């Protein structure tokens, strides 16, 4: 837990005792297995405290980028090369997308993919598009085939980065990006928190071994789960 910046403090353990005692007034801190029960609860408190600290910090970082683009999806590199040649010769992107794109959704819209936050497309697509920059046409290969991508605009949701969009669209993009960033941060924090709890259970197992004695009032030690469990009764 320490390597993630989390420490179980005396305050966590004191709060753990208070929480457990409130839930079960008969709880005796010195009873068999009580130390493990307290340690588990303290670890949970520390993990949730860490989550409350880390999620806002993650969301408050650099504003996420948006990509406004359109593409033509074809099956092979030679086909992508032919599309590029026809575009360079002056043919219309939207008409080529309608005629050639294997993506039925965007193809029927002239290849239009709208403006979406980073992470909406597969990595090869986004790497090529963000690397190319606004106004460029680039080819990227993914598991779907070969994408001929026209980058209309890219970057955080500002008028400078996306001059073709009105203020309402930019505000909506920024709000969507904030919600997406929050969702990602919460998901990552949840995964980290679960791992932290697994870590502390493993530490308990390593210290006390498989034959841990737990007062029946508090549940039983499950060596397979490395934690105290309470059997559900009818």
Short mmCIF file of N, CA and C in Angstrom, two decimals, residues 14-120:
data_model
loop_
_atom_site.label_atom_id
_atom_site.label_comp_id
_atom_site.label_asym_id
_atom_site.label_seq_id
_atom_site.Cartn_x
_atom_site.Cartn_y
_atom_site.Cartn_z
N UNK A 14 -8.32 3.89 14.82
CA UNK A 14 -9.26 4.37 15.83
C UNK A 14 -10.66 4.49 15.24
N UNK A 15 -10.74 5.00 14.02
CA UNK A 15 -12.04 5.10 13.37
C UNK A 15 -12.62 3.72 13.09
N UNK A 16 -11.73 2.78 12.75
CA UNK A 16 -12.18 1.40 12.49
C UNK A 16 -12.81 0.81 13.75
N UNK A 17 -12.16 1.00 14.89
CA UNK A 17 -12.70 0.49 16.16
C UNK A 17 -14.06 1.12 16.44
N UNK A 18 -14.15 2.45 16.20
CA UNK A 18 -15.41 3.15 16.44
C UNK A 18 -16.52 2.62 15.53
N UNK A 19 -16.19 2.40 14.26
CA UNK A 19 -17.19 1.91 13.31
C UNK A 19 -17.67 0.51 13.68
N UNK A 20 -16.71 -0.35 14.01
CA UNK A 20 -17.07 -1.73 14.34
C UNK A 20 -17.89 -1.78 15.63
N UNK A 21 -17.48 -0.98 16.62
CA UNK A 21 -18.19 -0.96 17.90
C UNK A 21 -19.61 -0.42 17.73
N UNK A 22 -19.76 0.58 16.85
CA UNK A 22 -21.10 1.12 16.60
C UNK A 22 -21.99 0.06 15.95
N UNK A 23 -21.42 -0.71 15.04
CA UNK A 23 -22.19 -1.75 14.37
C UNK A 23 -22.45 -2.93 15.29
N UNK A 24 -21.50 -3.19 16.20
CA UNK A 24 -21.62 -4.33 17.12
C UNK A 24 -21.11 -3.92 18.49
N UNK A 25 -22.01 -3.42 19.36
CA UNK A 25 -21.58 -2.95 20.68
C UNK A 25 -20.86 -4.01 21.51
N UNK A 26 -21.02 -5.29 21.17
CA UNK A 26 -20.36 -6.35 21.94
C UNK A 26 -18.92 -6.58 21.49
N UNK A 27 -18.48 -5.82 20.49
CA UNK A 27 -17.12 -6.01 19.97
C UNK A 27 -16.09 -5.71 21.06
N UNK A 28 -15.12 -6.61 21.20
CA UNK A 28 -14.05 -6.44 22.19
C UNK A 28 -12.73 -6.37 21.43
N UNK A 29 -12.06 -5.22 21.42
CA UNK A 29 -10.82 -5.08 20.65
C UNK A 29 -9.76 -6.12 20.96
N UNK A 30 -9.75 -6.64 22.18
CA UNK A 30 -8.72 -7.62 22.52
C UNK A 30 -9.11 -9.06 22.26
N UNK A 31 -10.32 -9.30 21.75
CA UNK A 31 -10.77 -10.67 21.52
C UNK A 31 -10.00 -11.31 20.38
N UNK A 32 -10.08 -12.64 20.30
CA UNK A 32 -9.35 -13.38 19.27
C UNK A 32 -9.77 -12.91 17.88
N UNK A 33 -8.79 -12.53 17.10
CA UNK A 33 -9.05 -12.11 15.73
C UNK A 33 -9.48 -10.67 15.58
N UNK A 34 -9.68 -9.96 16.70
CA UNK A 34 -10.17 -8.58 16.60
C UNK A 34 -9.17 -7.68 15.89
N UNK A 35 -7.88 -7.97 16.08
CA UNK A 35 -6.85 -7.15 15.43
C UNK A 35 -6.98 -7.23 13.91
N UNK A 36 -7.28 -8.42 13.41
CA UNK A 36 -7.44 -8.59 11.96
C UNK A 36 -8.67 -7.84 11.47
N UNK A 37 -9.76 -7.93 12.22
CA UNK A 37 -10.99 -7.24 11.84
C UNK A 37 -10.75 -5.73 11.80
N UNK A 38 -10.05 -5.22 12.81
CA UNK A 38 -9.74 -3.79 12.86
C UNK A 38 -8.86 -3.40 11.68
N UNK A 39 -7.86 -4.22 11.42
CA UNK A 39 -6.92 -3.92 10.34
C UNK A 39 -7.64 -3.90 8.99
N UNK A 40 -8.56 -4.83 8.78
CA UNK A 40 -9.32 -4.85 7.53
C UNK A 40 -10.12 -3.57 7.37
N UNK A 41 -10.83 -3.18 8.43
CA UNK A 41 -11.65 -1.97 8.35
C UNK A 41 -10.78 -0.74 8.16
N UNK A 42 -9.64 -0.68 8.84
CA UNK A 42 -8.73 0.46 8.69
C UNK A 42 -8.19 0.55 7.27
N UNK A 43 -7.89 -0.61 6.67
CA UNK A 43 -7.42 -0.63 5.29
C UNK A 43 -8.48 -0.11 4.34
N UNK A 44 -9.73 -0.49 4.59
CA UNK A 44 -10.83 0.00 3.76
C UNK A 44 -10.96 1.51 3.87
N UNK A 45 -10.88 2.03 5.09
CA UNK A 45 -10.96 3.48 5.30
C UNK A 45 -9.83 4.20 4.58
N UNK A 46 -8.61 3.66 4.69
CA UNK A 46 -7.46 4.29 4.03
C UNK A 46 -7.62 4.27 2.52
N UNK A 47 -8.15 3.17 1.99
CA UNK A 47 -8.33 3.06 0.54
C UNK A 47 -9.37 4.04 0.04
N UNK A 48 -10.47 4.20 0.77
CA UNK A 48 -11.49 5.15 0.34
C UNK A 48 -10.99 6.59 0.47
N UNK A 49 -10.22 6.86 1.49
CA UNK A 49 -9.63 8.19 1.64
C UNK A 49 -8.72 8.51 0.47
N UNK A 50 -7.93 7.52 0.06
CA UNK A 50 -7.04 7.69 -1.09
C UNK A 50 -7.85 7.96 -2.35
N UNK A 51 -8.97 7.25 -2.53
CA UNK A 51 -9.81 7.45 -3.71
C UNK A 51 -10.35 8.87 -3.75
N UNK A 52 -10.83 9.36 -2.62
CA UNK A 52 -11.38 10.72 -2.56
C UNK A 52 -10.33 11.77 -2.89
N UNK A 53 -9.08 11.45 -2.61
CA UNK A 53 -8.00 12.39 -2.91
C UNK A 53 -7.55 12.29 -4.36
N UNK A 54 -7.46 11.07 -4.87
CA UNK A 54 -6.89 10.85 -6.20
C UNK A 54 -7.84 11.16 -7.34
N UNK A 55 -9.13 10.87 -7.19
CA UNK A 55 -10.07 11.10 -8.29
C UNK A 55 -10.14 12.57 -8.68
N UNK A 56 -10.35 13.51 -7.72
CA UNK A 56 -10.36 14.91 -8.13
C UNK A 56 -9.03 15.35 -8.74
N UNK A 57 -7.92 14.83 -8.25
CA UNK A 57 -6.61 15.21 -8.80
C UNK A 57 -6.48 14.75 -10.24
N UNK A 58 -6.99 13.56 -10.53
CA UNK A 58 -6.92 13.04 -11.90
C UNK A 58 -7.77 13.87 -12.84
N UNK A 59 -8.96 14.25 -12.39
CA UNK A 59 -9.86 15.02 -13.24
C UNK A 59 -9.34 16.44 -13.45
N UNK A 60 -8.62 16.96 -12.46
CA UNK A 60 -8.12 18.33 -12.53
C UNK A 60 -6.85 18.46 -13.37
N UNK A 61 -6.42 17.40 -14.00
CA UNK A 61 -5.21 17.46 -14.81
C UNK A 61 -5.43 18.18 -16.13
N UNK A 62 -4.58 17.89 -17.10
CA UNK A 62 -4.69 18.52 -18.41
C UNK A 62 -6.07 18.23 -19.02
N UNK A 63 -6.72 19.25 -19.63
CA UNK A 63 -8.02 19.00 -20.25
C UNK A 63 -7.89 18.00 -21.38
N UNK A 64 -8.82 17.07 -21.48
CA UNK A 64 -8.73 16.05 -22.53
C UNK A 64 -8.90 16.65 -23.92
N UNK A 65 -8.30 16.00 -24.88
CA UNK A 65 -8.40 16.46 -26.26
C UNK A 65 -9.65 15.90 -26.92
N UNK A 66 -10.10 16.62 -27.94
CA UNK A 66 -11.18 16.16 -28.79
C UNK A 66 -10.68 16.07 -30.22
N UNK A 67 -11.26 15.15 -30.95
CA UNK A 67 -10.90 14.98 -32.36
C UNK A 67 -12.16 15.12 -33.21
N UNK A 68 -12.13 16.07 -34.14
CA UNK A 68 -13.18 16.22 -35.13
C UNK A 68 -12.62 15.71 -36.44
N UNK A 69 -13.26 14.70 -37.00
CA UNK A 69 -12.66 14.05 -38.17
C UNK A 69 -13.70 13.35 -39.02
N UNK A 70 -13.23 12.87 -40.16
CA UNK A 70 -14.01 11.97 -40.99
C UNK A 70 -13.04 10.96 -41.59
N UNK A 71 -13.57 9.82 -42.00
CA UNK A 71 -12.67 8.80 -42.52
C UNK A 71 -13.33 7.97 -43.61
N UNK A 72 -12.49 7.30 -44.36
CA UNK A 72 -12.93 6.33 -45.36
C UNK A 72 -12.23 5.03 -45.00
N UNK A 73 -13.01 4.00 -44.71
CA UNK A 73 -12.45 2.71 -44.31
C UNK A 73 -12.41 1.78 -45.51
N UNK A 74 -11.21 1.26 -45.80
CA UNK A 74 -11.04 0.30 -46.89
C UNK A 74 -10.30 -0.92 -46.35
N UNK A 75 -10.23 -1.97 -47.17
CA UNK A 75 -9.71 -3.25 -46.67
C UNK A 75 -8.20 -3.38 -46.76
N UNK A 76 -7.56 -2.74 -47.74
CA UNK A 76 -6.14 -2.98 -47.99
C UNK A 76 -5.36 -1.68 -48.14
N UNK A 77 -4.04 -1.79 -47.99
CA UNK A 77 -3.17 -0.63 -48.18
C UNK A 77 -3.25 -0.08 -49.61
N UNK A 78 -3.23 -0.94 -50.65
CA UNK A 78 -3.35 -0.40 -52.02
C UNK A 78 -4.64 0.40 -52.22
N UNK A 79 -5.74 -0.06 -51.61
CA UNK A 79 -6.99 0.69 -51.72
C UNK A 79 -6.87 2.04 -51.02
N UNK A 80 -6.21 2.06 -49.87
CA UNK A 80 -6.01 3.33 -49.17
C UNK A 80 -5.14 4.27 -50.00
N UNK A 81 -4.12 3.72 -50.65
CA UNK A 81 -3.26 4.53 -51.51
C UNK A 81 -4.05 5.12 -52.67
N UNK A 82 -4.97 4.34 -53.22
CA UNK A 82 -5.80 4.83 -54.32
C UNK A 82 -6.71 5.96 -53.86
N UNK A 83 -7.27 5.81 -52.66
CA UNK A 83 -8.12 6.88 -52.12
C UNK A 83 -7.30 8.15 -51.93
N UNK A 84 -6.11 8.02 -51.37
CA UNK A 84 -5.24 9.18 -51.17
C UNK A 84 -4.94 9.86 -52.51
N UNK A 85 -4.67 9.06 -53.53
CA UNK A 85 -4.36 9.62 -54.85
C UNK A 85 -5.56 10.38 -55.41
N UNK A 86 -6.74 9.84 -55.23
CA UNK A 86 -7.94 10.50 -55.75
C UNK A 86 -8.23 11.79 -54.99
N UNK A 87 -7.96 11.79 -53.69
CA UNK A 87 -8.13 13.02 -52.92
C UNK A 87 -7.13 14.08 -53.37
N UNK A 88 -5.90 13.66 -53.58
CA UNK A 88 -4.87 14.61 -54.04
C UNK A 88 -5.20 15.15 -55.42
N UNK A 89 -5.95 14.36 -56.20
CA UNK A 89 -6.36 14.81 -57.54
C UNK A 89 -7.56 15.74 -57.49
N UNK A 90 -8.11 15.94 -56.28
CA UNK A 90 -9.19 16.91 -56.13
C UNK A 90 -10.57 16.34 -55.95
N UNK A 91 -10.71 15.00 -55.86
CA UNK A 91 -12.04 14.43 -55.67
C UNK A 91 -12.57 14.75 -54.27
N UNK A 92 -13.89 14.76 -54.16
CA UNK A 92 -14.55 15.14 -52.91
C UNK A 92 -14.49 14.00 -51.88
N UNK A 93 -14.06 14.34 -50.66
CA UNK A 93 -13.92 13.34 -49.60
C UNK A 93 -15.25 12.66 -49.29
N UNK A 94 -16.30 13.47 -49.12
CA UNK A 94 -17.60 12.92 -48.74
C UNK A 94 -18.14 11.97 -49.79
N UNK A 95 -17.98 12.33 -51.06
CA UNK A 95 -18.48 11.46 -52.13
C UNK A 95 -17.71 10.15 -52.18
N UNK A 96 -16.39 10.22 -51.96
CA UNK A 96 -15.59 9.00 -51.93
C UNK A 96 -16.00 8.11 -50.76
N UNK A 97 -16.29 8.73 -49.62
CA UNK A 97 -16.73 7.95 -48.45
C UNK A 97 -18.05 7.25 -48.73
N UNK A 98 -18.97 7.97 -49.35
CA UNK A 98 -20.26 7.38 -49.69
C UNK A 98 -20.09 6.19 -50.63
N UNK A 99 -19.13 6.29 -51.52
CA UNK A 99 -18.94 5.26 -52.55
C UNK A 99 -18.08 4.10 -52.08
N UNK A 100 -17.06 4.38 -51.25
CA UNK A 100 -16.03 3.38 -50.99
C UNK A 100 -15.95 2.86 -49.55
N UNK A 101 -16.40 3.64 -48.58
CA UNK A 101 -16.13 3.28 -47.19
C UNK A 101 -16.85 2.01 -46.77
N UNK A 102 -16.12 1.16 -46.06
CA UNK A 102 -16.69 -0.07 -45.51
C UNK A 102 -17.39 0.15 -44.18
N UNK A 103 -17.31 1.37 -43.67
CA UNK A 103 -17.99 1.72 -42.42
C UNK A 103 -19.38 2.25 -42.78
N UNK A 104 -20.42 1.44 -42.59
CA UNK A 104 -21.75 1.88 -43.03
C UNK A 104 -22.28 3.08 -42.24
N UNK A 105 -21.89 3.18 -40.98
CA UNK A 105 -22.38 4.28 -40.17
C UNK A 105 -21.89 5.62 -40.65
N UNK A 106 -20.57 5.79 -40.69
CA UNK A 106 -20.02 7.08 -41.11
C UNK A 106 -20.02 7.22 -42.63
N UNK A 107 -19.94 6.10 -43.34
CA UNK A 107 -19.91 6.17 -44.80
C UNK A 107 -21.14 6.85 -45.36
N UNK A 108 -22.30 6.56 -44.79
CA UNK A 108 -23.54 7.17 -45.25
C UNK A 108 -23.61 8.65 -44.93
N UNK A 109 -22.71 9.11 -44.05
CA UNK A 109 -22.65 10.53 -43.67
C UNK A 109 -21.46 11.22 -44.33
N UNK A 110 -20.94 10.63 -45.36
CA UNK A 110 -19.78 11.21 -46.02
C UNK A 110 -18.50 11.03 -45.23
N UNK A 111 -18.50 10.03 -44.36
CA UNK A 111 -17.31 9.75 -43.54
C UNK A 111 -17.26 10.49 -42.23
N UNK A 112 -18.27 11.33 -41.96
CA UNK A 112 -18.24 12.19 -40.77
C UNK A 112 -18.27 11.37 -39.49
N UNK A 113 -17.31 11.62 -38.60
CA UNK A 113 -17.23 10.96 -37.29
C UNK A 113 -17.54 11.90 -36.14
N UNK A 114 -17.89 13.13 -36.46
CA UNK A 114 -18.21 14.10 -35.43
C UNK A 114 -16.99 14.53 -34.65
N UNK A 115 -17.24 15.08 -33.46
CA UNK A 115 -16.18 15.53 -32.56
C UNK A 115 -16.30 14.73 -31.27
N UNK A 116 -15.29 13.96 -30.96
CA UNK A 116 -15.38 13.05 -29.82
C UNK A 116 -14.13 13.18 -28.94
N UNK A 117 -14.26 12.86 -27.65
CA UNK A 117 -13.10 12.95 -26.75
C UNK A 117 -12.08 11.86 -27.04
N UNK A 118 -10.86 12.15 -26.68
CA UNK A 118 -9.77 11.18 -26.85
C UNK A 118 -10.12 9.88 -26.14
N UNK A 119 -9.82 8.77 -26.80
CA UNK A 119 -10.16 7.47 -26.26
C UNK A 119 -11.39 6.86 -26.89
N UNK A 120 -12.04 7.60 -27.77
CA UNK A 120 -13.26 7.09 -28.42
C UNK A 120 -12.96 6.12 -29.54
#
